[in-house]
CSV table of C-alpha atoms in Angstrom, one decimal:
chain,number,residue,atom,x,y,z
A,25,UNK,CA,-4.9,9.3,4.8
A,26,UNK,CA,-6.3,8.4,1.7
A,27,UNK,CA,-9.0,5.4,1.8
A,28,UNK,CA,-7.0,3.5,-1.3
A,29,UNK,CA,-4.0,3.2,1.3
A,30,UNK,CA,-6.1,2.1,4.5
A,31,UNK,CA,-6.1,-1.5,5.4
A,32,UNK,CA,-8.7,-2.5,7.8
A,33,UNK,CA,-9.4,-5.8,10.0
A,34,UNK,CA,-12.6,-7.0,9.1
A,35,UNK,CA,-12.7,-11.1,10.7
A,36,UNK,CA,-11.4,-13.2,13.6
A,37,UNK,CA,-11.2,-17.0,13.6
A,38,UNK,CA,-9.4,-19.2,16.0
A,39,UNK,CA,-9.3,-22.5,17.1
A,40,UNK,CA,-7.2,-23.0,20.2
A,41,UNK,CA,-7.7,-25.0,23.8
A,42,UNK,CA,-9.7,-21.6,24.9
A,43,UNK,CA,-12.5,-21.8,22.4
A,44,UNK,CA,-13.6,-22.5,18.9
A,45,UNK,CA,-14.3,-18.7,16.8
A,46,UNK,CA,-13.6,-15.8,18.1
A,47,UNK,CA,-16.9,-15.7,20.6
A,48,UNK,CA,-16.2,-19.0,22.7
A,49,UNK,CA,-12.6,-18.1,23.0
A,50,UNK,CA,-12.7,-14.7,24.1
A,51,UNK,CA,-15.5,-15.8,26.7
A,52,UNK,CA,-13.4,-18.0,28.1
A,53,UNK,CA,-10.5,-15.4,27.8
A,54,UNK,CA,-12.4,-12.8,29.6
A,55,UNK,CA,-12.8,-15.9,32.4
A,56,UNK,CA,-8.9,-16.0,32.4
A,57,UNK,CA,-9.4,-19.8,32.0
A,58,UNK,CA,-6.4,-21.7,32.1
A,59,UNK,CA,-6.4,-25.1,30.0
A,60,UNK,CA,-3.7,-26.9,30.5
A,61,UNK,CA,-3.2,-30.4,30.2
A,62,UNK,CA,-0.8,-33.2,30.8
A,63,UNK,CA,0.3,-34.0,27.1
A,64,UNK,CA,-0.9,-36.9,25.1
A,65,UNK,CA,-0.4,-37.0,21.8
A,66,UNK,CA,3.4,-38.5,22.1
A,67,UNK,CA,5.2,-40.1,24.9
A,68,UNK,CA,6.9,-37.6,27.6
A,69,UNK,CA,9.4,-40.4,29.4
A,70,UNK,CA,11.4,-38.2,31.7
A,71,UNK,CA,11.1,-34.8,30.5
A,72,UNK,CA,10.7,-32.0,33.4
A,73,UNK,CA,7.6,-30.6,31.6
A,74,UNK,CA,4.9,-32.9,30.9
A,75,UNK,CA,2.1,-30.2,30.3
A,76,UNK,CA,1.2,-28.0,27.2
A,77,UNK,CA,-1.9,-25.8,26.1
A,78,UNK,CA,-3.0,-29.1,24.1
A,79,UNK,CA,-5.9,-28.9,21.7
A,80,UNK,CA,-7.9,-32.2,23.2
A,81,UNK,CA,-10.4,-34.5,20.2
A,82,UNK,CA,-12.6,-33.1,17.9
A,83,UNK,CA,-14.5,-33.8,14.7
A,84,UNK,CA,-13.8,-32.5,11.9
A,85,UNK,CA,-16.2,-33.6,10.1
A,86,UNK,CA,-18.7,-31.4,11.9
A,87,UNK,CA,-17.0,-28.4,10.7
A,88,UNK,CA,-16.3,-30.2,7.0
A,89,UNK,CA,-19.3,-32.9,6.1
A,90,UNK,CA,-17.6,-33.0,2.1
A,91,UNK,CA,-14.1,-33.5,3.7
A,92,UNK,CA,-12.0,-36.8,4.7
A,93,UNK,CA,-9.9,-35.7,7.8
A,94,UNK,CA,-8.6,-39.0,7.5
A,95,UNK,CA,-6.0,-37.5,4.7
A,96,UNK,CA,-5.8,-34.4,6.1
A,97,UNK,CA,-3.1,-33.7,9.0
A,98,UNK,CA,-4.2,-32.5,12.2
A,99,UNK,CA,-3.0,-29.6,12.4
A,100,UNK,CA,-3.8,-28.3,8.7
A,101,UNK,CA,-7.5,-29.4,9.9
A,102,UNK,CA,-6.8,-26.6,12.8
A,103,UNK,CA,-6.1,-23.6,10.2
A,104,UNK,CA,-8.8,-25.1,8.5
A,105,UNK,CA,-11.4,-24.6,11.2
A,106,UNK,CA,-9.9,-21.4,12.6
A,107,UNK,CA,-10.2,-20.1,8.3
A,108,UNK,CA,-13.8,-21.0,8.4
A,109,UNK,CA,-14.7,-19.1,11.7
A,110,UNK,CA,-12.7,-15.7,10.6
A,111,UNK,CA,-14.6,-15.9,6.7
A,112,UNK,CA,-17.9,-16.2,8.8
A,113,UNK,CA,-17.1,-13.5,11.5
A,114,UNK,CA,-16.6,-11.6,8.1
A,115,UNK,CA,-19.4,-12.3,6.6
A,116,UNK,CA,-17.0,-13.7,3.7
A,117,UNK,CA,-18.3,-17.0,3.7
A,118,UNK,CA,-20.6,-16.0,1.0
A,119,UNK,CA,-18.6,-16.1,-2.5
A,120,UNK,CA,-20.3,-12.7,-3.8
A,121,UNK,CA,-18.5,-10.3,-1.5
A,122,UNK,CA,-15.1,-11.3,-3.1
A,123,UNK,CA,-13.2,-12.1,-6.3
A,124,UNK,CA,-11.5,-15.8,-5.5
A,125,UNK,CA,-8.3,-14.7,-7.8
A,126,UNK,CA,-7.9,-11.1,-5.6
A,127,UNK,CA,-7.6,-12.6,-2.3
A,128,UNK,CA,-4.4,-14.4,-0.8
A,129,UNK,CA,-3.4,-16.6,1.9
A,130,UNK,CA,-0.3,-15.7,4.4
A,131,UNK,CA,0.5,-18.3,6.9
A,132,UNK,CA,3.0,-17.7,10.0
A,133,UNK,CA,4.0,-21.5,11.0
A,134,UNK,CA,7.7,-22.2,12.0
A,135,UNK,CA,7.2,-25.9,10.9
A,136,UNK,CA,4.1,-25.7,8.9
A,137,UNK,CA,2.8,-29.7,10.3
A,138,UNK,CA,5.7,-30.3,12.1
A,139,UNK,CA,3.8,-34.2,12.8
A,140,UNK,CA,3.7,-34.8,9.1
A,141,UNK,CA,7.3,-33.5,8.5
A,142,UNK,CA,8.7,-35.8,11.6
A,143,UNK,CA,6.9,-39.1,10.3
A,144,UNK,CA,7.9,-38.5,6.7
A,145,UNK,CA,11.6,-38.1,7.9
A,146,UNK,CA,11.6,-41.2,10.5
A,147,UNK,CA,10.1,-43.6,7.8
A,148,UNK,CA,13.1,-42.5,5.4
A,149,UNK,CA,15.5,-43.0,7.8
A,150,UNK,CA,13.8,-46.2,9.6
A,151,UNK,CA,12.9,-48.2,6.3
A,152,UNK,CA,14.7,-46.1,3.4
A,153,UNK,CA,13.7,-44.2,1.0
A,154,UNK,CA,11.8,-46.8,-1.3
A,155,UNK,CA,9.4,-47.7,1.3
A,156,UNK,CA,8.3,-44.1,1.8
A,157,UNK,CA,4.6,-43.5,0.3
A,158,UNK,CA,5.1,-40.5,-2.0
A,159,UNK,CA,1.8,-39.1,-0.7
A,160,UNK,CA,3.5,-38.8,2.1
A,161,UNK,CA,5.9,-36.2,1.5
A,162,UNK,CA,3.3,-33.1,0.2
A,163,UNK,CA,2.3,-32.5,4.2
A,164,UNK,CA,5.6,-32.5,5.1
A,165,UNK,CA,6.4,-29.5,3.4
A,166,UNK,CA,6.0,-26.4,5.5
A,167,UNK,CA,3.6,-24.3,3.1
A,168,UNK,CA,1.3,-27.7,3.2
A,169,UNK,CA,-1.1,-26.1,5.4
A,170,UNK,CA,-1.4,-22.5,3.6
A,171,UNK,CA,-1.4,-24.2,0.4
A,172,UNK,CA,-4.3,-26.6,1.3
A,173,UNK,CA,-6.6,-23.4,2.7
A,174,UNK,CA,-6.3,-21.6,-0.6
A,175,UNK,CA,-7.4,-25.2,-2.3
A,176,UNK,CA,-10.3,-25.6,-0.2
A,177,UNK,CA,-11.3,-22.3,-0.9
A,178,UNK,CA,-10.4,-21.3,-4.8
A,179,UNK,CA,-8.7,-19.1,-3.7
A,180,UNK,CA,-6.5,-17.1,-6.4
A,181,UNK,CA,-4.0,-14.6,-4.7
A,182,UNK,CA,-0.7,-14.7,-3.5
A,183,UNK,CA,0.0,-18.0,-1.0
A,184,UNK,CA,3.0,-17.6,1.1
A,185,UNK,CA,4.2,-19.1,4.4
A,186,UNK,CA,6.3,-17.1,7.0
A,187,UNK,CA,8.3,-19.7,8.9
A,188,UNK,CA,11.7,-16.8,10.1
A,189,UNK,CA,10.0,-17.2,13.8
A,190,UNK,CA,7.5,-16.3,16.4
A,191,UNK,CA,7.1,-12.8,14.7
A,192,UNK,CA,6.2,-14.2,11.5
A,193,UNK,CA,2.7,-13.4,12.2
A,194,UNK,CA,3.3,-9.6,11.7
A,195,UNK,CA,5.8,-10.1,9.5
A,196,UNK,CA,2.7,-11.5,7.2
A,197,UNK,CA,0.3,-9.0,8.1
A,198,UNK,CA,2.6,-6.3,7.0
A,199,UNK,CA,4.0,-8.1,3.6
A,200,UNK,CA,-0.4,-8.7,2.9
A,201,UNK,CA,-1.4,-5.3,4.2
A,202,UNK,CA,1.8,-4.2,1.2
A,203,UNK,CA,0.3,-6.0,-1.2
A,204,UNK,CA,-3.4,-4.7,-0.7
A,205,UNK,CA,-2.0,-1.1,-0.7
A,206,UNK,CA,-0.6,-1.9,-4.1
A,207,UNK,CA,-3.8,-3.1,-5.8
A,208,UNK,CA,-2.2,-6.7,-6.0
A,209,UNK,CA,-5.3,-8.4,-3.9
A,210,UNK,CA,-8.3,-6.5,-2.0
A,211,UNK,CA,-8.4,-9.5,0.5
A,212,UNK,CA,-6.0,-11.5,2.7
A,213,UNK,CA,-6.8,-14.1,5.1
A,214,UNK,CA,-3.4,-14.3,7.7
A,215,UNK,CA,-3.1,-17.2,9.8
A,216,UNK,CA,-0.7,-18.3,12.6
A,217,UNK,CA,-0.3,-22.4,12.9
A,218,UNK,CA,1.4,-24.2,15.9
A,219,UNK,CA,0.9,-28.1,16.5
A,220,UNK,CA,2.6,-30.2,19.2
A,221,UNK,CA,5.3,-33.2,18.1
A,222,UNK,CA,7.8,-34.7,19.7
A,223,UNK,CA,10.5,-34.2,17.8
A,224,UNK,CA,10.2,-30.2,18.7
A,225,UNK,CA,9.4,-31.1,21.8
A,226,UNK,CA,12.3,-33.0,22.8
A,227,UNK,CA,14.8,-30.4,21.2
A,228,UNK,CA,13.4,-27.7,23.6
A,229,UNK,CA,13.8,-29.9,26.2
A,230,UNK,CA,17.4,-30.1,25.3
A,231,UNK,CA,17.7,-26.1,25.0
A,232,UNK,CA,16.2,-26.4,28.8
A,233,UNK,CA,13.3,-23.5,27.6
A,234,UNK,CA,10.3,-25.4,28.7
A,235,UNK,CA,9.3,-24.6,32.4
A,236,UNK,CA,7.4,-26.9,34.4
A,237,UNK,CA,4.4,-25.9,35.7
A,238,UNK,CA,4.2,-26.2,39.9
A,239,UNK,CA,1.4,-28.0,41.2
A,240,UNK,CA,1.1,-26.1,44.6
A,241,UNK,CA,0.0,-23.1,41.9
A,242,UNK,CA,-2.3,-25.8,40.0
A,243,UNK,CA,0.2,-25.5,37.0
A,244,UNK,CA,-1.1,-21.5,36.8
A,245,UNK,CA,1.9,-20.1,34.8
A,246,UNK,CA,2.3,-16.7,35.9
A,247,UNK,CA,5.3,-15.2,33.1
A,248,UNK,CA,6.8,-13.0,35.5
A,249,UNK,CA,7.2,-15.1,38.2
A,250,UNK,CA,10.1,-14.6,39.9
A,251,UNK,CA,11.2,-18.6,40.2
A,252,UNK,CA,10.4,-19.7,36.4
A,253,UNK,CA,12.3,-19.3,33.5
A,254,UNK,CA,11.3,-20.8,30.5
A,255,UNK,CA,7.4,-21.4,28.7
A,256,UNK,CA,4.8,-23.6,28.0
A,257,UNK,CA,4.1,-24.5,24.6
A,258,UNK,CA,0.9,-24.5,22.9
A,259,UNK,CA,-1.3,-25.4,19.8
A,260,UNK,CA,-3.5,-22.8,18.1
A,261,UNK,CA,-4.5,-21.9,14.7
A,262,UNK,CA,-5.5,-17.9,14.7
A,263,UNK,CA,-6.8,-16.1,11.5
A,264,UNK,CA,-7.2,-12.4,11.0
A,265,UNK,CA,-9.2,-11.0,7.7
A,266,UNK,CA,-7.5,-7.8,5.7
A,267,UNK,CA,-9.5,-6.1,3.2
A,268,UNK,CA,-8.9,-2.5,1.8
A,269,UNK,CA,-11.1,-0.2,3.7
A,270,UNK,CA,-12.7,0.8,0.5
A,271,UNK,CA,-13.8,-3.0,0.0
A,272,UNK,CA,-15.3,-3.3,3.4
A,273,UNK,CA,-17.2,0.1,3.1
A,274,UNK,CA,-18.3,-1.1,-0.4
A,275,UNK,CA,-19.9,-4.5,1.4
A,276,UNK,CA,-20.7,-2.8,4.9
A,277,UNK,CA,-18.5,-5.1,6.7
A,278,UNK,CA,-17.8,-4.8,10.2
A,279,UNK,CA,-14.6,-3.1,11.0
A,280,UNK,CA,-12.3,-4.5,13.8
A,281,UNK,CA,-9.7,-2.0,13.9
A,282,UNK,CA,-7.2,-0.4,10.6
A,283,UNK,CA,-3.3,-1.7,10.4
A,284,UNK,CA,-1.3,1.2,10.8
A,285,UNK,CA,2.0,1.2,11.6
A,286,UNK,CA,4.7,-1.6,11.3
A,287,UNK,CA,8.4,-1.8,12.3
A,288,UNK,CA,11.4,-5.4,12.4
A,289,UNK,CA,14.8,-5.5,12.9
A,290,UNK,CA,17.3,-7.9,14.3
A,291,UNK,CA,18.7,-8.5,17.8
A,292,UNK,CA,19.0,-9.3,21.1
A,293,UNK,CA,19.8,-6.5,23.6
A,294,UNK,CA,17.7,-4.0,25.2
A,295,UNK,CA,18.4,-1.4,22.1
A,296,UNK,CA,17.3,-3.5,19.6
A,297,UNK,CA,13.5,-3.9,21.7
A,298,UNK,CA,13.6,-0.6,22.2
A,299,UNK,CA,14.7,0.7,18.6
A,300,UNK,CA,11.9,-2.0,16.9
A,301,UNK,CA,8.6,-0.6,19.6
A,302,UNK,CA,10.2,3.2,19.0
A,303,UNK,CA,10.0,2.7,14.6
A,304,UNK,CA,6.8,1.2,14.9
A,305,UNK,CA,5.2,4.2,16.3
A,306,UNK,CA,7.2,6.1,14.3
A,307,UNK,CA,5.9,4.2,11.0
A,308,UNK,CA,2.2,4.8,12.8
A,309,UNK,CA,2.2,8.2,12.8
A,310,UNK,CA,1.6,8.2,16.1
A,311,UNK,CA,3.2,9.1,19.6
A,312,UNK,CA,3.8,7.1,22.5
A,313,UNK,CA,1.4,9.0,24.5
A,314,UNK,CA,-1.0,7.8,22.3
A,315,UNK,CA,-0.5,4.2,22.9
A,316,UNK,CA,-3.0,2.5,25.0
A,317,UNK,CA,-2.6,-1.3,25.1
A,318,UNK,CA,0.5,-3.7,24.8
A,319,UNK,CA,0.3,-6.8,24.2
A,320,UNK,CA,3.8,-8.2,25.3
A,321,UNK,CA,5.9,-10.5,23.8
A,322,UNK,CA,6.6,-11.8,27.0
A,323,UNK,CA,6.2,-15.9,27.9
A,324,UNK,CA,8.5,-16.3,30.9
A,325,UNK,CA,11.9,-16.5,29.5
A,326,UNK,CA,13.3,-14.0,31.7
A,327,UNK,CA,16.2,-12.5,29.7
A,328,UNK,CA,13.8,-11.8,27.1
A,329,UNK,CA,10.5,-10.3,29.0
A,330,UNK,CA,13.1,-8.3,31.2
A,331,UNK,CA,14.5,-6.4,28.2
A,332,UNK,CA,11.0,-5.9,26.7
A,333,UNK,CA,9.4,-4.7,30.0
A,334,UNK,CA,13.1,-2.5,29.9
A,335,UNK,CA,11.9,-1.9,26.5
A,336,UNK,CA,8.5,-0.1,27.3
A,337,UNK,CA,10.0,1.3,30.4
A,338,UNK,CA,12.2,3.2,27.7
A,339,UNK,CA,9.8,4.3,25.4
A,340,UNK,CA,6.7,4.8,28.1
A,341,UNK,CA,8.9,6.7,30.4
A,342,UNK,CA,6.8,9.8,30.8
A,343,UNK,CA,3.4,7.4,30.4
A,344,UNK,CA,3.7,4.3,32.3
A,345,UNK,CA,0.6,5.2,34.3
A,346,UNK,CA,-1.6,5.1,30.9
A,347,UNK,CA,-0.5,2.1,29.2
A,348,UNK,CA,-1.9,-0.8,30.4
A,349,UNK,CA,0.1,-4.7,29.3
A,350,UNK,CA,-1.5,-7.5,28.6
A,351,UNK,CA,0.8,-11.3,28.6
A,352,UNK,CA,-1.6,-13.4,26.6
A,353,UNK,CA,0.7,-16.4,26.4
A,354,UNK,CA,-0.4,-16.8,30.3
A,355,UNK,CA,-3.4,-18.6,29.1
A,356,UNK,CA,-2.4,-19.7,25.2
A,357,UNK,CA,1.1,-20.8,25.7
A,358,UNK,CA,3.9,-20.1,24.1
A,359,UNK,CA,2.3,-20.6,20.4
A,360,UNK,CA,5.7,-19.9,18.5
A,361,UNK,CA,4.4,-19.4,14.8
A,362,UNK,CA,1.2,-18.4,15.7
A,363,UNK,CA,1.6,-16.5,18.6
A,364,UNK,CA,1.9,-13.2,17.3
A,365,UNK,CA,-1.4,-13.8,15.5
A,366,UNK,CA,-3.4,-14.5,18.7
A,367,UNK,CA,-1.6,-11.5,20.0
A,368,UNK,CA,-3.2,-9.0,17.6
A,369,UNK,CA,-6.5,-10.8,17.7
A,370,UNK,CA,-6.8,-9.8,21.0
A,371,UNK,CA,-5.7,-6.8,21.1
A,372,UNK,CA,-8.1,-6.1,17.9
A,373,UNK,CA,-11.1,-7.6,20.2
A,374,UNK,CA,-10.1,-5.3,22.9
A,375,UNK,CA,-10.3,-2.2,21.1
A,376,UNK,CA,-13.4,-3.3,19.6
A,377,UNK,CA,-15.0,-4.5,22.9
A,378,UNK,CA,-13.9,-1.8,25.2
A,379,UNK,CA,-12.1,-4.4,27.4
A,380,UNK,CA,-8.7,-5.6,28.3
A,381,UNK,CA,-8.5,-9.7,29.1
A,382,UNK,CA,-6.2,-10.6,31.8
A,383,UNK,CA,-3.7,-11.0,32.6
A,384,UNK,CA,-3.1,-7.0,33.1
A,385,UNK,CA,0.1,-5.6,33.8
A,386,UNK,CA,0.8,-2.1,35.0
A,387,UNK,CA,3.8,-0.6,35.5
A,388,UNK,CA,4.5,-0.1,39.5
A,389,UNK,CA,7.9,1.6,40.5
A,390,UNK,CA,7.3,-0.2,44.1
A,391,UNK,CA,6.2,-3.8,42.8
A,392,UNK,CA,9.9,-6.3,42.7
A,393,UNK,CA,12.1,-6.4,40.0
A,394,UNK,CA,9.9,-6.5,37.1
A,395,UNK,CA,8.0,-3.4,38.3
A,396,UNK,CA,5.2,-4.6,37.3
A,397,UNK,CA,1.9,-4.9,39.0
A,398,UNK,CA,-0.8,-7.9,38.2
A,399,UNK,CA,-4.3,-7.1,37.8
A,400,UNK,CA,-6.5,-10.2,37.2
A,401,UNK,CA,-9.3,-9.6,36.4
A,402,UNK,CA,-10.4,-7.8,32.8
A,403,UNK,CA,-10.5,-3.9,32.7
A,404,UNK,CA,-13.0,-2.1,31.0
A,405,UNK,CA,-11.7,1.1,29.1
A,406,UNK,CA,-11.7,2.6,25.8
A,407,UNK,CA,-9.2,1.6,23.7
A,408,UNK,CA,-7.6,3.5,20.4
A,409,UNK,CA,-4.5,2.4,19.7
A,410,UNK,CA,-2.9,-0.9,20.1
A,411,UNK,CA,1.1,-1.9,19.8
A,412,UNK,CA,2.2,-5.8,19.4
A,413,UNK,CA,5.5,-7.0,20.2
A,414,UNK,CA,6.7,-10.0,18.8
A,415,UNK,CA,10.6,-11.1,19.2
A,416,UNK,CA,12.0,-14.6,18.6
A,417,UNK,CA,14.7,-16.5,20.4
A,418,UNK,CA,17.1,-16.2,17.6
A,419,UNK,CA,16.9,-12.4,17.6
A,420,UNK,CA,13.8,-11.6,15.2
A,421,UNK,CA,12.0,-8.8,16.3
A,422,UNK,CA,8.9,-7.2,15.2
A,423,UNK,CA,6.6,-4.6,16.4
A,424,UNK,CA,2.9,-3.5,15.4
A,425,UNK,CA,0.3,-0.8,15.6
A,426,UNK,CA,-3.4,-1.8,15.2
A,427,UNK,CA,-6.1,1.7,15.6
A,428,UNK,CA,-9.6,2.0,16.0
A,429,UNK,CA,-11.3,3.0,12.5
């Protein structure tokens, strides 16, 4: 493959419950810590689930001395922190490795700051419209928080925000990764945002999707669990760094892993996971022999992580011994937005670390209805090539192929 059409990974930021930059969290991945807390950011009455992967206090100020966080929401100061971390795991913090008008900012966020945008719209209705503060209205908009990176940063290229689901994240690495290919930027910094509020919370509530956690199990959410059926939500800002592999050879930057191989359609039935996974290694290149890691989909809705593990069942069928799966939203919660995001940053860490966080799945013909077998701990083993699955409630799907480079 020619280098001018390689796209390569070359930074991971996060800020999440687990860990601030990509070294703290993945530590306390690898430790399969769990941190969940009762939530306190709104009221919770009556609902059956009272507990979320909540990000607790910080300061922001330690991360941004020249910034006020007091007019900045909190969950635009999350991509803003989980931005910083990915441009200094890519060495891009310093301003002559890149051209501020060739690289672009791609945000995945359902709601952009859903807080900002359920204020804004209670003061209209509870006061009118002529008491609303006009300032007010700019954060309420869902590109607010991609908009406000590029800001920060002078940065030129294309902004856009991906709010069609939770497989916006790879939607956006794919449309960036496109527009590097095509000489339109050299550089793309892809984010996935997810905040708690209660408006969203009470309205999943309603759809009866959030699971409460038991306390017997010390609220451990196991996804395939035979008596739960629904998730956990969770906050988490998640960046990854694109450059054209020419670029990062040019400035010796470390190289996670190379995007190769991308695939979406629409649907909600066995076929459509199945068609989506079977493209995407199709668009690789590749084979499914060649696959070695999954991260699932998979965050305890039942319907939907049967079909995928029906899914992978279908396409694995003659290497289900080889492949091992990995349910990440065990210990990030169900991160809508931004949960495909984490997804690939981990599976990028693993290929580069030679080692699979837990929760690990393996397919086990004898093991209950899922047929699938828990190992908890992490697994050393090389890794090559990675698939993502990401599919939304609403029928979304999207499937991914990250490679060692």
């Amino acid at each position: 493959m020619a280098n001018k059409k390689r796209v390569v990974i070359t930074g991971l930021g996060i800020f999440s419950p687990l860990g601030v930059g990509i070294g703290e969290y993945w530590r306390n991945l690898l430790k399969n810590n769990f941190p969940i807390k009762k939530i306190s950011l709104f009221p919770i009455g009556e609902f059956k689930c009272k507990y979320a992967f909540q990000i607790g206090k910080f300061k922001f100020n330690s991360y941004f001395k020249d910034l006020k966080s007091d007019y900045i929401p909190r969950s635009t100061q999350f991509l803003l922190i989980a931005v910083k971390t990915a441009l200094k795991d890519s060495n891009l913090q310093n301003k002559a490795y890149y051209d501020e008008n060739e690289i672009g900012v791609f945000t995945s966020s359902i709601y952009g700051d859903w807080s900002s945008n359920e204020a804004f719209y209670n003061s209209t209705l509870l006061k009118g419209p002529d008491s609303v503060n006009p300032m007010a209205f700019p954060p309420a908009i869902c590109n607010y928080p991609s908009n406000y990176v590029s800001m920060i940063n002078n940065f030129k290229g294309a902004n856009l925000t991906f709010s069609s689901g939770f497989q916006g994240g790879l939607e956006a690495i794919n449309f960036a990764s496109s527009l590097i290919k095509q000489g339109y930027i050299k550089t793309a910094v892809v984010n996935g945002l997810n905040d708690l509020a209660s408006g969203h919370y009470l309205q999943l509530s309603l759809q009866k999707l959030l699971y409460k956690p038991d306390k017997r199990k010390k609220y451990r959410m196991r996804i395939f669990d035979n008596n739960r059926d629904g998730f956990i939500l969770g906050e988490n800002s998640s960046t990854i760094i694109l450059e054209s592999i020419i670029e990062a050879k040019k400035r010796k930057a470390k190289m996670y892993a190379e995007v190769l191989g991308y695939s979406a359609n629409f649907g909600k039935n066995i076929d459509d996971y199945t068609r989506v996974i079977t493209d995407a290694i199709k668009d690789s290149g590749l084979r499914a022999c060649d696959i070695d890691l999954c991260m699932l989909n998979a965050n305890g809705i039942k319907s939907m992580d049967s079909k995928e593990i029906n899914a992978v069942r279908t396409v694995f069928k003659d290497y289900l011994n080889k492949i091992d799966l990995v349910a990440i939203k065990e210990n990030n919660g169900e991160c809508e937005g931004a949960s495909s995001i984490i997804q690939t940053l981990v599976g990028v860490k693993a290929i580069h670390s030679n080692i699979i966080p837990p929760p690990v799945y393996r397919y086990d013909s004898l093991n209950g209805i899922s047929g699938l077998k828990l190992k908890n701990n992490s697994k050393r083993k090389r890794i090559t090539n990675v698939l993502i699955n990401s599919f939304d409630l609403e029928g979304n799907n999207a499937s991914l192929i990250v490679k060692k480079v």
